[in-house]
Amino acid sequence: MSDSVNQARAFEVLTATPVRTRRKPRDWPDAEKARLIAETMLPGANVSAIGRAEGLDPSQLYGWRRKALASGSVVPLSKGAHEKVSFARVEAVASSPVEIVIGDVVVRVAGDIEPDYLGKILRAVRKA
């Protein structure tokens, strides 16, 4: 039997810093969010790959995209996206009230409302 008690031993002391378990939330500017959302709307775009490339969890990017689509601030591109878009101006001819339903919101206006003012109201409702 060998006598291991009297033999020299070497010890190594390891030091480590604690690993952070949670990343500090990053505050994304609205312009940066808009740029990323627009990039995901391009035909053939991979939302997960775009998110990972930006150091963003893909579920967060999907959430921003879902919120933007629900608010109506962006719309997905379709095949007819490159076609010319024309708008018709509607002039009210009667003063009877008009009801406009957007999702679960009902906007009631008189028929003689200014079209520009009505446009501002509808944009505000869509953003809310």
JSON list of N, CA, C and O in Angstrom, two decimals, residues 13-74:
[
{"chain": "A", "resi": 13, "resn": "VAL", "atom": "N", "xyz": [-7.48, 26.51, -7.98]},
{"chain": "A", "resi": 13, "resn": "VAL", "atom": "CA", "xyz": [-8.68, 27.20, -7.55]},
{"chain": "A", "resi": 13, "resn": "VAL", "atom": "C", "xyz": [-9.31, 27.84, -8.77]},
{"chain": "A", "resi": 13, "resn": "VAL", "atom": "O", "xyz": [-8.67, 28.63, -9.48]},
{"chain": "A", "resi": 14, "resn": "LEU", "atom": "N", "xyz": [-10.57, 27.50, -9.04]},
{"chain": "A", "resi": 14, "resn": "LEU", "atom": "CA", "xyz": [-11.29, 28.04, -10.18]},
{"chain": "A", "resi": 14, "resn": "LEU", "atom": "C", "xyz": [-12.23, 29.14, -9.70]},
{"chain": "A", "resi": 14, "resn": "LEU", "atom": "O", "xyz": [-12.94, 28.96, -8.71]},
{"chain": "A", "resi": 15, "resn": "THR", "atom": "N", "xyz": [-12.20, 30.23, -10.38]},
{"chain": "A", "resi": 15, "resn": "THR", "atom": "CA", "xyz": [-13.13, 31.32, -10.05]},
{"chain": "A", "resi": 15, "resn": "THR", "atom": "C", "xyz": [-14.00, 31.57, -11.27]},
{"chain": "A", "resi": 15, "resn": "THR", "atom": "O", "xyz": [-13.57, 31.41, -12.40]},
{"chain": "A", "resi": 16, "resn": "ALA", "atom": "N", "xyz": [-15.23, 31.96, -11.02]},
{"chain": "A", "resi": 16, "resn": "ALA", "atom": "CA", "xyz": [-16.16, 32.20, -12.13]},
{"chain": "A", "resi": 16, "resn": "ALA", "atom": "C", "xyz": [-17.11, 33.33, -11.73]},
{"chain": "A", "resi": 16, "resn": "ALA", "atom": "O", "xyz": [-17.37, 33.56, -10.55]},
{"chain": "A", "resi": 17, "resn": "THR", "atom": "N", "xyz": [-17.57, 34.01, -12.71]},
{"chain": "A", "resi": 17, "resn": "THR", "atom": "CA", "xyz": [-18.58, 35.03, -12.45]},
{"chain": "A", "resi": 17, "resn": "THR", "atom": "C", "xyz": [-19.95, 34.40, -12.68]},
{"chain": "A", "resi": 17, "resn": "THR", "atom": "O", "xyz": [-20.10, 33.52, -13.54]},
{"chain": "A", "resi": 18, "resn": "PRO", "atom": "N", "xyz": [-20.95, 34.82, -11.93]},
{"chain": "A", "resi": 18, "resn": "PRO", "atom": "CA", "xyz": [-22.28, 34.23, -12.12]},
{"chain": "A", "resi": 18, "resn": "PRO", "atom": "C", "xyz": [-22.83, 34.53, -13.51]},
{"chain": "A", "resi": 18, "resn": "PRO", "atom": "O", "xyz": [-22.61, 35.60, -14.07]},
{"chain": "A", "resi": 19, "resn": "VAL", "atom": "N", "xyz": [-23.54, 33.58, -14.05]},
{"chain": "A", "resi": 19, "resn": "VAL", "atom": "CA", "xyz": [-24.16, 33.73, -15.35]},
{"chain": "A", "resi": 19, "resn": "VAL", "atom": "C", "xyz": [-25.49, 34.44, -15.18]},
{"chain": "A", "resi": 19, "resn": "VAL", "atom": "O", "xyz": [-26.29, 34.06, -14.32]},
{"chain": "A", "resi": 20, "resn": "ARG", "atom": "N", "xyz": [-25.69, 35.48, -15.96]},
{"chain": "A", "resi": 20, "resn": "ARG", "atom": "CA", "xyz": [-26.98, 36.18, -15.89]},
{"chain": "A", "resi": 20, "resn": "ARG", "atom": "C", "xyz": [-28.05, 35.27, -16.45]},
{"chain": "A", "resi": 20, "resn": "ARG", "atom": "O", "xyz": [-27.90, 34.70, -17.53]},
{"chain": "A", "resi": 21, "resn": "THR", "atom": "N", "xyz": [-29.12, 35.14, -15.73]},
{"chain": "A", "resi": 21, "resn": "THR", "atom": "CA", "xyz": [-30.18, 34.25, -16.19]},
{"chain": "A", "resi": 21, "resn": "THR", "atom": "C", "xyz": [-31.16, 34.97, -17.11]},
{"chain": "A", "resi": 21, "resn": "THR", "atom": "O", "xyz": [-31.88, 34.33, -17.85]},
{"chain": "A", "resi": 22, "resn": "ARG", "atom": "N", "xyz": [-31.18, 36.28, -17.06]},
{"chain": "A", "resi": 22, "resn": "ARG", "atom": "CA", "xyz": [-32.14, 37.02, -17.89]},
{"chain": "A", "resi": 22, "resn": "ARG", "atom": "C", "xyz": [-31.45, 38.21, -18.53]},
{"chain": "A", "resi": 22, "resn": "ARG", "atom": "O", "xyz": [-30.72, 38.94, -17.89]},
{"chain": "A", "resi": 23, "resn": "ARG", "atom": "N", "xyz": [-31.70, 38.36, -19.82]},
{"chain": "A", "resi": 23, "resn": "ARG", "atom": "CA", "xyz": [-31.15, 39.49, -20.55]},
{"chain": "A", "resi": 23, "resn": "ARG", "atom": "C", "xyz": [-31.90, 40.76, -20.19]},
{"chain": "A", "resi": 23, "resn": "ARG", "atom": "O", "xyz": [-33.10, 40.74, -19.96]},
{"chain": "A", "resi": 24, "resn": "LYS", "atom": "N", "xyz": [-31.20, 41.87, -20.19]},
{"chain": "A", "resi": 24, "resn": "LYS", "atom": "CA", "xyz": [-31.84, 43.16, -19.95]},
{"chain": "A", "resi": 24, "resn": "LYS", "atom": "C", "xyz": [-32.72, 43.49, -21.16]},
{"chain": "A", "resi": 24, "resn": "LYS", "atom": "O", "xyz": [-32.28, 43.35, -22.30]},
{"chain": "A", "resi": 25, "resn": "PRO", "atom": "N", "xyz": [-33.96, 43.90, -20.93]},
{"chain": "A", "resi": 25, "resn": "PRO", "atom": "CA", "xyz": [-34.83, 44.23, -22.06]},
{"chain": "A", "resi": 25, "resn": "PRO", "atom": "C", "xyz": [-34.23, 45.35, -22.92]},
{"chain": "A", "resi": 25, "resn": "PRO", "atom": "O", "xyz": [-33.66, 46.30, -22.40]},
{"chain": "A", "resi": 26, "resn": "ARG", "atom": "N", "xyz": [-34.38, 45.22, -24.21]},
{"chain": "A", "resi": 26, "resn": "ARG", "atom": "CA", "xyz": [-33.85, 46.20, -25.13]},
{"chain": "A", "resi": 26, "resn": "ARG", "atom": "C", "xyz": [-35.00, 47.09, -25.60]},
{"chain": "A", "resi": 26, "resn": "ARG", "atom": "O", "xyz": [-36.07, 46.60, -25.94]},
{"chain": "A", "resi": 27, "resn": "ASP", "atom": "N", "xyz": [-34.78, 48.37, -25.59]},
{"chain": "A", "resi": 27, "resn": "ASP", "atom": "CA", "xyz": [-35.80, 49.32, -26.03]},
{"chain": "A", "resi": 27, "resn": "ASP", "atom": "C", "xyz": [-35.60, 49.60, -27.51]},
{"chain": "A", "resi": 27, "resn": "ASP", "atom": "O", "xyz": [-34.65, 50.26, -27.90]},
{"chain": "A", "resi": 28, "resn": "TRP", "atom": "N", "xyz": [-36.50, 49.07, -28.33]},
{"chain": "A", "resi": 28, "resn": "TRP", "atom": "CA", "xyz": [-36.38, 49.22, -29.78]},
{"chain": "A", "resi": 28, "resn": "TRP", "atom": "C", "xyz": [-37.10, 50.49, -30.21]},
{"chain": "A", "resi": 28, "resn": "TRP", "atom": "O", "xyz": [-38.27, 50.68, -29.91]},
{"chain": "A", "resi": 29, "resn": "PRO", "atom": "N", "xyz": [-36.43, 51.37, -30.95]},
{"chain": "A", "resi": 29, "resn": "PRO", "atom": "CA", "xyz": [-37.11, 52.56, -31.48]},
{"chain": "A", "resi": 29, "resn": "PRO", "atom": "C", "xyz": [-38.20, 52.17, -32.47]},
{"chain": "A", "resi": 29, "resn": "PRO", "atom": "O", "xyz": [-38.11, 51.15, -33.15]},
{"chain": "A", "resi": 30, "resn": "ASP", "atom": "N", "xyz": [-39.24, 53.00, -32.55]},
{"chain": "A", "resi": 30, "resn": "ASP", "atom": "CA", "xyz": [-40.36, 52.70, -33.46]},
{"chain": "A", "resi": 30, "resn": "ASP", "atom": "C", "xyz": [-39.90, 52.59, -34.92]},
{"chain": "A", "resi": 30, "resn": "ASP", "atom": "O", "xyz": [-40.40, 51.76, -35.67]},
{"chain": "A", "resi": 31, "resn": "ALA", "atom": "N", "xyz": [-38.93, 53.42, -35.31]},
{"chain": "A", "resi": 31, "resn": "ALA", "atom": "CA", "xyz": [-38.44, 53.36, -36.69]},
{"chain": "A", "resi": 31, "resn": "ALA", "atom": "C", "xyz": [-37.77, 52.02, -36.99]},
{"chain": "A", "resi": 31, "resn": "ALA", "atom": "O", "xyz": [-37.93, 51.46, -38.07]},
{"chain": "A", "resi": 32, "resn": "GLU", "atom": "N", "xyz": [-37.04, 51.50, -36.01]},
{"chain": "A", "resi": 32, "resn": "GLU", "atom": "CA", "xyz": [-36.38, 50.21, -36.18]},
{"chain": "A", "resi": 32, "resn": "GLU", "atom": "C", "xyz": [-37.40, 49.08, -36.25]},
{"chain": "A", "resi": 32, "resn": "GLU", "atom": "O", "xyz": [-37.30, 48.17, -37.06]},
{"chain": "A", "resi": 33, "resn": "LYS", "atom": "N", "xyz": [-38.43, 49.15, -35.40]},
{"chain": "A", "resi": 33, "resn": "LYS", "atom": "CA", "xyz": [-39.51, 48.16, -35.45]},
{"chain": "A", "resi": 33, "resn": "LYS", "atom": "C", "xyz": [-40.19, 48.18, -36.81]},
{"chain": "A", "resi": 33, "resn": "LYS", "atom": "O", "xyz": [-40.44, 47.14, -37.41]},
{"chain": "A", "resi": 34, "resn": "ALA", "atom": "N", "xyz": [-40.49, 49.39, -37.28]},
{"chain": "A", "resi": 34, "resn": "ALA", "atom": "CA", "xyz": [-41.16, 49.53, -38.59]},
{"chain": "A", "resi": 34, "resn": "ALA", "atom": "C", "xyz": [-40.30, 48.95, -39.71]},
{"chain": "A", "resi": 34, "resn": "ALA", "atom": "O", "xyz": [-40.82, 48.29, -40.61]},
{"chain": "A", "resi": 35, "resn": "ARG", "atom": "N", "xyz": [-38.99, 49.18, -39.65]},
{"chain": "A", "resi": 35, "resn": "ARG", "atom": "CA", "xyz": [-38.09, 48.65, -40.68]},
{"chain": "A", "resi": 35, "resn": "ARG", "atom": "C", "xyz": [-38.11, 47.12, -40.67]},
{"chain": "A", "resi": 35, "resn": "ARG", "atom": "O", "xyz": [-38.21, 46.48, -41.72]},
{"chain": "A", "resi": 36, "resn": "LEU", "atom": "N", "xyz": [-38.05, 46.54, -39.48]},
{"chain": "A", "resi": 36, "resn": "LEU", "atom": "CA", "xyz": [-38.05, 45.07, -39.39]},
{"chain": "A", "resi": 36, "resn": "LEU", "atom": "C", "xyz": [-39.38, 44.48, -39.83]},
{"chain": "A", "resi": 36, "resn": "LEU", "atom": "O", "xyz": [-39.43, 43.46, -40.51]},
{"chain": "A", "resi": 37, "resn": "ILE", "atom": "N", "xyz": [-40.48, 45.12, -39.44]},
{"chain": "A", "resi": 37, "resn": "ILE", "atom": "CA", "xyz": [-41.80, 44.63, -39.84]},
{"chain": "A", "resi": 37, "resn": "ILE", "atom": "C", "xyz": [-41.94, 44.71, -41.35]},
{"chain": "A", "resi": 37, "resn": "ILE", "atom": "O", "xyz": [-42.43, 43.78, -41.99]},
{"chain": "A", "resi": 38, "resn": "ALA", "atom": "N", "xyz": [-41.50, 45.82, -41.95]},
{"chain": "A", "resi": 38, "resn": "ALA", "atom": "CA", "xyz": [-41.57, 45.96, -43.41]},
{"chain": "A", "resi": 38, "resn": "ALA", "atom": "C", "xyz": [-40.74, 44.88, -44.10]},
{"chain": "A", "resi": 38, "resn": "ALA", "atom": "O", "xyz": [-41.14, 44.35, -45.13]},
{"chain": "A", "resi": 39, "resn": "GLU", "atom": "N", "xyz": [-39.60, 44.56, -43.51]},
{"chain": "A", "resi": 39, "resn": "GLU", "atom": "CA", "xyz": [-38.74, 43.53, -44.10]},
{"chain": "A", "resi": 39, "resn": "GLU", "atom": "C", "xyz": [-39.42, 42.15, -44.06]},
{"chain": "A", "resi": 39, "resn": "GLU", "atom": "O", "xyz": [-39.28, 41.35, -44.98]},
{"chain": "A", "resi": 40, "resn": "THR", "atom": "N", "xyz": [-40.21, 41.90, -43.01]},
{"chain": "A", "resi": 40, "resn": "THR", "atom": "CA", "xyz": [-40.90, 40.61, -42.91]},
{"chain": "A", "resi": 40, "resn": "THR", "atom": "C", "xyz": [-42.07, 40.51, -43.88]},
{"chain": "A", "resi": 40, "resn": "THR", "atom": "O", "xyz": [-42.55, 39.42, -44.15]},
{"chain": "A", "resi": 41, "resn": "MET", "atom": "N", "xyz": [-42.54, 41.64, -44.37]},
{"chain": "A", "resi": 41, "resn": "MET", "atom": "CA", "xyz": [-43.68, 41.65, -45.28]},
{"chain": "A", "resi": 41, "resn": "MET", "atom": "C", "xyz": [-43.29, 41.39, -46.73]},
{"chain": "A", "resi": 41, "resn": "MET", "atom": "O", "xyz": [-44.14, 41.20, -47.59]},
{"chain": "A", "resi": 42, "resn": "LEU", "atom": "N", "xyz": [-42.00, 41.39, -47.03]},
{"chain": "A", "resi": 42, "resn": "LEU", "atom": "CA", "xyz": [-41.56, 41.16, -48.39]},
{"chain": "A", "resi": 42, "resn": "LEU", "atom": "C", "xyz": [-41.84, 39.72, -48.79]},
{"chain": "A", "resi": 42, "resn": "LEU", "atom": "O", "xyz": [-41.78, 38.81, -47.95]},
{"chain": "A", "resi": 43, "resn": "PRO", "atom": "N", "xyz": [-42.15, 39.47, -50.06]},
{"chain": "A", "resi": 43, "resn": "PRO", "atom": "CA", "xyz": [-42.43, 38.10, -50.50]},
{"chain": "A", "resi": 43, "resn": "PRO", "atom": "C", "xyz": [-41.22, 37.19, -50.25]},
{"chain": "A", "resi": 43, "resn": "PRO", "atom": "O", "xyz": [-40.09, 37.55, -50.53]},
{"chain": "A", "resi": 44, "resn": "GLY", "atom": "N", "xyz": [-41.48, 36.03, -49.67]},
{"chain": "A", "resi": 44, "resn": "GLY", "atom": "CA", "xyz": [-40.43, 35.05, -49.41]},
{"chain": "A", "resi": 44, "resn": "GLY", "atom": "C", "xyz": [-39.60, 35.33, -48.17]},
{"chain": "A", "resi": 44, "resn": "GLY", "atom": "O", "xyz": [-38.62, 34.64, -47.92]},
{"chain": "A", "resi": 45, "resn": "ALA", "atom": "N", "xyz": [-39.98, 36.33, -47.38]},
{"chain": "A", "resi": 45, "resn": "ALA", "atom": "CA", "xyz": [-39.20, 36.68, -46.18]},
{"chain": "A", "resi": 45, "resn": "ALA", "atom": "C", "xyz": [-39.38, 35.61, -45.11]},
{"chain": "A", "resi": 45, "resn": "ALA", "atom": "O", "xyz": [-40.46, 35.08, -44.92]},
{"chain": "A", "resi": 46, "resn": "ASN", "atom": "N", "xyz": [-38.31, 35.32, -44.39]},
{"chain": "A", "resi": 46, "resn": "ASN", "atom": "CA", "xyz": [-38.32, 34.36, -43.28]},
{"chain": "A", "resi": 46, "resn": "ASN", "atom": "C", "xyz": [-38.25, 35.18, -41.99]},
{"chain": "A", "resi": 46, "resn": "ASN", "atom": "O", "xyz": [-37.20, 35.71, -41.64]},
{"chain": "A", "resi": 47, "resn": "VAL", "atom": "N", "xyz": [-39.37, 35.27, -41.28]},
{"chain": "A", "resi": 47, "resn": "VAL", "atom": "CA", "xyz": [-39.46, 36.12, -40.09]},
{"chain": "A", "resi": 47, "resn": "VAL", "atom": "C", "xyz": [-38.48, 35.66, -39.02]},
{"chain": "A", "resi": 47, "resn": "VAL", "atom": "O", "xyz": [-37.80, 36.48, -38.39]},
{"chain": "A", "resi": 48, "resn": "SER", "atom": "N", "xyz": [-38.37, 34.36, -38.81]},
{"chain": "A", "resi": 48, "resn": "SER", "atom": "CA", "xyz": [-37.45, 33.85, -37.79]},
{"chain": "A", "resi": 48, "resn": "SER", "atom": "C", "xyz": [-36.00, 34.20, -38.11]},
{"chain": "A", "resi": 48, "resn": "SER", "atom": "O", "xyz": [-35.24, 34.62, -37.22]},
{"chain": "A", "resi": 49, "resn": "ALA", "atom": "N", "xyz": [-35.61, 34.05, -39.36]},
{"chain": "A", "resi": 49, "resn": "ALA", "atom": "CA", "xyz": [-34.23, 34.36, -39.75]},
{"chain": "A", "resi": 49, "resn": "ALA", "atom": "C", "xyz": [-33.95, 35.86, -39.60]},
{"chain": "A", "resi": 49, "resn": "ALA", "atom": "O", "xyz": [-32.86, 36.24, -39.16]},
{"chain": "A", "resi": 50, "resn": "ILE", "atom": "N", "xyz": [-34.90, 36.69, -39.95]},
{"chain": "A", "resi": 50, "resn": "ILE", "atom": "CA", "xyz": [-34.73, 38.14, -39.81]},
{"chain": "A", "resi": 50, "resn": "ILE", "atom": "C", "xyz": [-34.57, 38.50, -38.34]},
{"chain": "A", "resi": 50, "resn": "ILE", "atom": "O", "xyz": [-33.69, 39.28, -37.97]},
{"chain": "A", "resi": 51, "resn": "GLY", "atom": "N", "xyz": [-35.41, 37.93, -37.49]},
{"chain": "A", "resi": 51, "resn": "GLY", "atom": "CA", "xyz": [-35.33, 38.20, -36.06]},
{"chain": "A", "resi": 51, "resn": "GLY", "atom": "C", "xyz": [-33.99, 37.78, -35.48]},
{"chain": "A", "resi": 51, "resn": "GLY", "atom": "O", "xyz": [-33.34, 38.54, -34.76]},
{"chain": "A", "resi": 52, "resn": "ARG", "atom": "N", "xyz": [-33.55, 36.56, -35.80]},
{"chain": "A", "resi": 52, "resn": "ARG", "atom": "CA", "xyz": [-32.28, 36.07, -35.27]},
{"chain": "A", "resi": 52, "resn": "ARG", "atom": "C", "xyz": [-31.11, 36.90, -35.77]},
{"chain": "A", "resi": 52, "resn": "ARG", "atom": "O", "xyz": [-30.16, 37.14, -35.03]},
{"chain": "A", "resi": 53, "resn": "ALA", "atom": "N", "xyz": [-31.15, 37.34, -37.03]},
{"chain": "A", "resi": 53, "resn": "ALA", "atom": "CA", "xyz": [-30.07, 38.15, -37.58]},
{"chain": "A", "resi": 53, "resn": "ALA", "atom": "C", "xyz": [-29.93, 39.48, -36.85]},
{"chain": "A", "resi": 53, "resn": "ALA", "atom": "O", "xyz": [-28.84, 40.04, -36.77]},
{"chain": "A", "resi": 54, "resn": "GLU", "atom": "N", "xyz": [-31.03, 39.98, -36.32]},
{"chain": "A", "resi": 54, "resn": "GLU", "atom": "CA", "xyz": [-31.02, 41.26, -35.61]},
{"chain": "A", "resi": 54, "resn": "GLU", "atom": "C", "xyz": [-30.80, 41.07, -34.10]},
{"chain": "A", "resi": 54, "resn": "GLU", "atom": "O", "xyz": [-30.86, 42.03, -33.35]},
{"chain": "A", "resi": 55, "resn": "GLY", "atom": "N", "xyz": [-30.61, 39.83, -33.66]},
{"chain": "A", "resi": 55, "resn": "GLY", "atom": "CA", "xyz": [-30.43, 39.58, -32.23]},
{"chain": "A", "resi": 55, "resn": "GLY", "atom": "C", "xyz": [-31.74, 39.68, -31.47]},
{"chain": "A", "resi": 55, "resn": "GLY", "atom": "O", "xyz": [-31.77, 40.01, -30.29]},
{"chain": "A", "resi": 56, "resn": "LEU", "atom": "N", "xyz": [-32.82, 39.37, -32.15]},
{"chain": "A", "resi": 56, "resn": "LEU", "atom": "CA", "xyz": [-34.16, 39.49, -31.59]},
{"chain": "A", "resi": 56, "resn": "LEU", "atom": "C", "xyz": [-34.82, 38.12, -31.57]},
{"chain": "A", "resi": 56, "resn": "LEU", "atom": "O", "xyz": [-34.67, 37.35, -32.51]},
{"chain": "A", "resi": 57, "resn": "ASP", "atom": "N", "xyz": [-35.53, 37.83, -30.50]},
{"chain": "A", "resi": 57, "resn": "ASP", "atom": "CA", "xyz": [-36.24, 36.56, -30.43]},
{"chain": "A", "resi": 57, "resn": "ASP", "atom": "C", "xyz": [-37.34, 36.57, -31.50]},
{"chain": "A", "resi": 57, "resn": "ASP", "atom": "O", "xyz": [-38.08, 37.54, -31.60]},
{"chain": "A", "resi": 58, "resn": "PRO", "atom": "N", "xyz": [-37.44, 35.52, -32.32]},
{"chain": "A", "resi": 58, "resn": "PRO", "atom": "CA", "xyz": [-38.44, 35.52, -33.39]},
{"chain": "A", "resi": 58, "resn": "PRO", "atom": "C", "xyz": [-39.86, 35.73, -32.89]},
{"chain": "A", "resi": 58, "resn": "PRO", "atom": "O", "xyz": [-40.66, 36.38, -33.56]},
{"chain": "A", "resi": 59, "resn": "SER", "atom": "N", "xyz": [-40.18, 35.24, -31.70]},
{"chain": "A", "resi": 59, "resn": "SER", "atom": "CA", "xyz": [-41.54, 35.42, -31.20]},
{"chain": "A", "resi": 59, "resn": "SER", "atom": "C", "xyz": [-41.85, 36.89, -30.95]},
{"chain": "A", "resi": 59, "resn": "SER", "atom": "O", "xyz": [-42.99, 37.33, -31.11]},
{"chain": "A", "resi": 60, "resn": "GLN", "atom": "N", "xyz": [-40.84, 37.68, -30.58]},
{"chain": "A", "resi": 60, "resn": "GLN", "atom": "CA", "xyz": [-41.05, 39.12, -30.38]},
{"chain": "A", "resi": 60, "resn": "GLN", "atom": "C", "xyz": [-41.37, 39.80, -31.71]},
{"chain": "A", "resi": 60, "resn": "GLN", "atom": "O", "xyz": [-42.26, 40.63, -31.80]},
{"chain": "A", "resi": 61, "resn": "LEU", "atom": "N", "xyz": [-40.63, 39.42, -32.75]},
{"chain": "A", "resi": 61, "resn": "LEU", "atom": "CA", "xyz": [-40.86, 40.00, -34.07]},
{"chain": "A", "resi": 61, "resn": "LEU", "atom": "C", "xyz": [-42.24, 39.60, -34.60]},
{"chain": "A", "resi": 61, "resn": "LEU", "atom": "O", "xyz": [-42.95, 40.42, -35.18]},
{"chain": "A", "resi": 62, "resn": "TYR", "atom": "N", "xyz": [-42.63, 38.34, -34.38]},
{"chain": "A", "resi": 62, "resn": "TYR", "atom": "CA", "xyz": [-43.97, 37.91, -34.77]},
{"chain": "A", "resi": 62, "resn": "TYR", "atom": "C", "xyz": [-45.03, 38.73, -34.03]},
{"chain": "A", "resi": 62, "resn": "TYR", "atom": "O", "xyz": [-46.05, 39.11, -34.60]},
{"chain": "A", "resi": 63, "resn": "GLY", "atom": "N", "xyz": [-44.79, 39.02, -32.75]},
{"chain": "A", "resi": 63, "resn": "GLY", "atom": "CA", "xyz": [-45.73, 39.82, -31.96]},
{"chain": "A", "resi": 63, "resn": "GLY", "atom": "C", "xyz": [-45.86, 41.23, -32.51]},
{"chain": "A", "resi": 63, "resn": "GLY", "atom": "O", "xyz": [-46.97, 41.76, -32.64]},
{"chain": "A", "resi": 64, "resn": "TRP", "atom": "N", "xyz": [-44.73, 41.87, -32.84]},
{"chain": "A", "resi": 64, "resn": "TRP", "atom": "CA", "xyz": [-44.78, 43.22, -33.43]},
{"chain": "A", "resi": 64, "resn": "TRP", "atom": "C", "xyz": [-45.55, 43.19, -34.74]},
{"chain": "A", "resi": 64, "resn": "TRP", "atom": "O", "xyz": [-46.35, 44.06, -35.03]},
{"chain": "A", "resi": 65, "resn": "ARG", "atom": "N", "xyz": [-45.27, 42.17, -35.54]},
{"chain": "A", "resi": 65, "resn": "ARG", "atom": "CA", "xyz": [-45.92, 42.06, -36.85]},
{"chain": "A", "resi": 65, "resn": "ARG", "atom": "C", "xyz": [-47.43, 41.86, -36.70]},
{"chain": "A", "resi": 65, "resn": "ARG", "atom": "O", "xyz": [-48.21, 42.49, -37.39]},
{"chain": "A", "resi": 66, "resn": "ARG", "atom": "N", "xyz": [-47.81, 40.97, -35.77]},
{"chain": "A", "resi": 66, "resn": "ARG", "atom": "CA", "xyz": [-49.23, 40.71, -35.53]},
{"chain": "A", "resi": 66, "resn": "ARG", "atom": "C", "xyz": [-49.95, 41.98, -35.07]},
{"chain": "A", "resi": 66, "resn": "ARG", "atom": "O", "xyz": [-51.04, 42.30, -35.52]},
{"chain": "A", "resi": 67, "resn": "LYS", "atom": "N", "xyz": [-49.31, 42.73, -34.18]},
{"chain": "A", "resi": 67, "resn": "LYS", "atom": "CA", "xyz": [-49.89, 43.97, -33.67]},
{"chain": "A", "resi": 67, "resn": "LYS", "atom": "C", "xyz": [-50.03, 45.02, -34.80]},
{"chain": "A", "resi": 67, "resn": "LYS", "atom": "O", "xyz": [-51.04, 45.71, -34.90]},
{"chain": "A", "resi": 68, "resn": "ALA", "atom": "N", "xyz": [-49.02, 45.11, -35.65]},
{"chain": "A", "resi": 68, "resn": "ALA", "atom": "CA", "xyz": [-49.07, 46.07, -36.77]},
{"chain": "A", "resi": 68, "resn": "ALA", "atom": "C", "xyz": [-50.16, 45.70, -37.76]},
{"chain": "A", "resi": 68, "resn": "ALA", "atom": "O", "xyz": [-50.88, 46.56, -38.27]},
{"chain": "A", "resi": 69, "resn": "LEU", "atom": "N", "xyz": [-50.32, 44.40, -38.04]},
{"chain": "A", "resi": 69, "resn": "LEU", "atom": "CA", "xyz": [-51.37, 43.96, -38.96]},
{"chain": "A", "resi": 69, "resn": "LEU", "atom": "C", "xyz": [-52.75, 44.20, -38.37]},
{"chain": "A", "resi": 69, "resn": "LEU", "atom": "O", "xyz": [-53.67, 44.63, -39.07]},
{"chain": "A", "resi": 70, "resn": "ALA", "atom": "N", "xyz": [-52.91, 43.94, -37.06]},
{"chain": "A", "resi": 70, "resn": "ALA", "atom": "CA", "xyz": [-54.21, 44.13, -36.42]},
{"chain": "A", "resi": 70, "resn": "ALA", "atom": "C", "xyz": [-54.61, 45.60, -36.37]},
{"chain": "A", "resi": 70, "resn": "ALA", "atom": "O", "xyz": [-55.79, 45.94, -36.49]},
{"chain": "A", "resi": 71, "resn": "SER", "atom": "N", "xyz": [-53.63, 46.49, -36.21]},
{"chain": "A", "resi": 71, "resn": "SER", "atom": "CA", "xyz": [-53.94, 47.92, -36.13]},
{"chain": "A", "resi": 71, "resn": "SER", "atom": "C", "xyz": [-54.21, 48.51, -37.51]},
{"chain": "A", "resi": 71, "resn": "SER", "atom": "O", "xyz": [-54.74, 49.61, -37.62]},
{"chain": "A", "resi": 72, "resn": "GLY", "atom": "N", "xyz": [-53.82, 47.80, -38.56]},
{"chain": "A", "resi": 72, "resn": "GLY", "atom": "CA", "xyz": [-54.03, 48.31, -39.91]},
{"chain": "A", "resi": 72, "resn": "GLY", "atom": "C", "xyz": [-52.94, 49.27, -40.37]},
{"chain": "A", "resi": 72, "resn": "GLY", "atom": "O", "xyz": [-53.05, 49.87, -41.43]},
{"chain": "A", "resi": 73, "resn": "SER", "atom": "N", "xyz": [-51.89, 49.42, -39.56]},
{"chain": "A", "resi": 73, "resn": "SER", "atom": "CA", "xyz": [-50.82, 50.34, -39.95]},
{"chain": "A", "resi": 73, "resn": "SER", "atom": "C", "xyz": [-49.96, 49.77, -41.08]},
{"chain": "A", "resi": 73, "resn": "SER", "atom": "O", "xyz": [-49.29, 50.51, -41.78]},
{"chain": "A", "resi": 74, "resn": "VAL", "atom": "N", "xyz": [-49.98, 48.44, -41.25]},
{"chain": "A", "resi": 74, "resn": "VAL", "atom": "CA", "xyz": [-49.31, 47.80, -42.39]},
{"chain": "A", "resi": 74, "resn": "VAL", "atom": "C", "xyz": [-50.23, 46.74, -42.96]},
{"chain": "A", "resi": 74, "resn": "VAL", "atom": "O", "xyz": [-51.11, 46.24, -42.27]}
]
